[in-house]
Coordinates of C-alpha atoms in Angstrom, one line a residue:
X1 CA 126.6 45.7 122.3
X2 CA 127.0 42.6 124.4
X3 CA 126.0 43.4 128.0
X4 CA 126.1 40.0 129.6
X5 CA 123.6 38.3 129.8
X6 CA 121.9 40.3 127.1
X7 CA 122.5 42.0 123.8
X8 CA 121.2 45.6 123.8
X9 CA 121.5 48.8 122.0
X10 CA 123.6 51.6 123.2
X11 CA 122.0 54.2 123.4
X12 CA 118.7 52.5 123.9
X13 CA 115.6 53.1 121.8
X14 CA 114.0 55.2 124.6
X15 CA 117.1 57.5 124.6
X16 CA 117.0 57.8 120.8
X17 CA 113.3 58.6 120.9
X18 CA 113.8 61.1 123.6
X19 CA 116.6 62.8 121.6
X20 CA 114.5 63.0 118.4
X21 CA 111.5 64.4 120.4
X22 CA 113.7 67.0 122.0
X23 CA 115.2 68.0 118.6
X24 CA 111.8 68.4 117.0
X25 CA 110.6 70.5 120.0
X26 CA 113.7 72.7 119.8
X27 CA 113.3 73.2 116.1
X28 CA 109.7 74.3 116.6
X29 CA 110.6 76.5 119.5
X30 CA 113.4 78.2 117.4
X31 CA 110.7 79.6 115.1
X32 CA 109.5 81.8 117.9
X33 CA 112.6 84.0 117.2
X34 CA 112.2 84.0 113.5
X35 CA 110.0 87.1 112.8
X36 CA 107.7 87.7 109.8
X37 CA 109.2 90.1 107.4
X38 CA 107.9 93.6 106.7
X39 CA 107.1 94.5 110.4
X40 CA 108.3 97.6 112.1
X41 CA 111.2 96.5 114.3
X42 CA 110.8 99.3 116.9
X43 CA 109.3 97.0 119.5
X44 CA 110.4 93.4 119.4
X45 CA 107.7 92.3 121.9
X46 CA 105.0 93.1 119.4
X47 CA 106.6 91.4 116.4
X48 CA 104.8 88.3 115.1
X49 CA 107.0 85.2 114.6
X50 CA 106.6 82.3 112.2
X51 CA 106.0 80.0 115.2
X52 CA 102.2 80.2 115.1
X53 CA 102.0 79.6 111.4
X54 CA 104.4 76.7 111.5
X55 CA 102.8 75.1 114.6
X56 CA 99.4 75.3 113.0
X57 CA 100.4 74.0 109.6
X58 CA 98.9 70.5 109.2
X59 CA 101.8 69.2 107.0
X60 CA 104.4 70.3 109.5
X61 CA 102.4 68.9 112.5
X62 CA 102.1 65.6 110.5
X63 CA 105.8 65.5 109.8
X64 CA 106.7 66.2 113.5
X65 CA 104.3 63.4 114.6
X66 CA 105.9 61.0 112.0
X67 CA 109.3 62.0 113.2
X68 CA 108.6 61.5 116.9
X69 CA 106.9 58.2 116.2
X70 CA 109.6 56.9 113.8
X71 CA 111.7 55.2 116.4
X72 CA 108.7 53.7 118.1
X73 CA 107.6 52.2 114.8
X74 CA 111.1 50.6 114.2
X75 CA 111.2 49.1 117.7
X76 CA 109.9 45.7 116.7
X77 CA 112.3 45.6 113.7
X78 CA 115.2 46.5 116.0
X79 CA 114.2 43.8 118.5
X80 CA 113.9 41.3 115.7
X81 CA 117.4 42.2 114.5
X82 CA 118.8 41.9 117.9
X83 CA 117.2 38.4 118.4
X84 CA 119.1 37.2 115.3
X85 CA 122.2 37.2 117.6
X86 CA 120.5 34.8 120.1
X87 CA 122.0 31.9 118.1
X88 CA 125.4 32.9 119.6
X89 CA 124.2 33.2 123.3
X90 CA 126.0 30.0 124.2
X91 CA 129.3 31.8 123.6
X92 CA 128.8 33.9 126.8
X93 CA 126.2 31.9 128.7
X94 CA 127.7 28.4 128.7
X95 CA 130.6 27.5 130.9
X96 CA 133.6 26.7 128.7
X97 CA 135.2 24.2 131.0
X98 CA 131.9 22.3 131.6
X99 CA 131.4 22.1 127.8
X100 CA 134.9 20.8 127.4
X101 CA 134.4 18.2 130.1
X102 CA 131.2 17.0 128.4
X103 CA 133.1 16.9 125.1
X104 CA 135.9 14.8 126.7
X105 CA 133.3 12.3 128.0
X106 CA 132.7 11.4 124.4
X107 CA 136.3 10.2 124.2
X108 CA 137.1 12.1 121.1
X109 CA 139.9 11.2 118.7
X110 CA 142.1 13.8 117.0
X111 CA 139.4 14.3 114.3
X112 CA 136.9 15.1 117.1
X113 CA 139.2 17.7 118.5
X114 CA 139.8 19.1 115.1
X115 CA 136.1 19.2 114.3
X116 CA 135.4 21.0 117.6
X117 CA 138.1 23.6 116.9
X118 CA 136.8 24.0 113.3
X119 CA 133.3 24.6 114.7
X120 CA 134.5 27.6 116.7
X121 CA 136.6 28.9 113.8
X122 CA 133.5 28.7 111.6
X123 CA 131.5 30.6 114.2
X124 CA 134.2 33.2 114.3
X125 CA 134.2 33.5 110.5
X126 CA 130.4 33.6 110.4
X127 CA 130.3 36.4 112.9
X128 CA 133.0 38.4 111.0
X129 CA 130.8 38.1 107.8
X130 CA 127.8 39.7 109.4
X131 CA 127.5 43.3 108.1
X132 CA 128.6 45.7 110.8
X133 CA 125.9 48.3 109.8
X134 CA 122.2 47.6 109.6
X135 CA 119.6 50.2 108.5
X136 CA 116.2 50.0 110.1
X137 CA 113.9 52.8 109.2
X138 CA 115.5 56.1 110.2
X139 CA 118.2 54.4 112.2
X140 CA 121.6 53.1 111.2
X141 CA 122.7 50.4 113.7
X142 CA 126.4 50.0 114.1
X143 CA 126.9 46.5 115.4
X144 CA 130.7 46.4 115.2
X145 CA 131.1 46.6 119.0
X146 CA 128.8 43.6 119.2
X147 CA 130.6 41.7 116.5
X148 CA 133.9 42.4 118.3
X149 CA 132.5 41.0 121.5
X150 CA 131.0 37.9 119.8
X151 CA 134.3 37.3 117.9
X152 CA 136.2 37.6 121.2
X153 CA 133.9 35.1 122.9
X154 CA 134.4 32.6 120.0
X155 CA 138.2 33.1 120.2
X156 CA 138.1 32.4 123.9
X157 CA 136.2 29.1 123.2
X158 CA 138.7 28.2 120.6
X159 CA 141.6 29.0 122.9
X160 CA 140.0 27.0 125.8
X161 CA 139.8 24.0 123.6
X162 CA 143.3 24.5 122.3
X163 CA 144.7 24.9 125.8
X164 CA 142.8 21.8 127.1
X165 CA 143.9 19.8 124.0
X166 CA 147.5 20.9 124.6
X167 CA 147.3 19.8 128.3
X168 CA 145.7 16.5 127.3
X169 CA 148.4 15.9 124.7
X170 CA 151.1 16.9 127.2
X171 CA 149.7 14.5 129.8
X172 CA 149.6 11.6 127.3
X173 CA 153.1 12.4 126.2
X174 CA 154.4 12.3 129.8
X175 CA 152.6 9.0 130.3
X176 CA 154.2 7.6 127.1
X177 CA 157.7 8.9 128.2
X178 CA 157.2 7.2 131.6
X179 CA 156.2 4.0 129.9
X180 CA 159.3 4.0 127.7
X181 CA 161.5 4.8 130.6
X182 CA 160.1 1.9 132.6
X183 CA 160.5 -0.4 129.6
X184 CA 164.0 0.8 129.0
X185 CA 165.0 0.2 132.7
X186 CA 163.4 -3.2 132.6
X187 CA 165.7 -4.3 129.7

């Protein structure tokens, strides 16, 4: 999700790793209450559970270690995926009005305005075309909240240019009207 000034996962990798570790621990602890069959059930305190056998089984220990390390192993891939969105950071980091003012200093014509609006429409379309689900290892990342935020930012840029272009056109129209009024009076 977009958490200005950064893009981050919610929940974070540490929270996911902690939840996986707790789940693995609880599953192993649950075997303390699963008793080996064929024992006399007269005294529950003396019954043997499957816990010791399961906790000492090398394959199970290996799987638990792989499971607890799965998120850690995917951390660099997740970070790489998140950095692919850095190309859009100008959408929330740059000041829209300053960018517009810099654009106006180039004295753009109508094609320049059209090109600038098209640029933000293309960015919006590009963001919408990014798959909202990305699988990395044992995790499935839902990036739709991030896509919504990025699209919203692109729409705000487009709206800013549209408003400013409208104000600029209105100002020029008023000047033209005043010019015609002055010329009409002079006749």
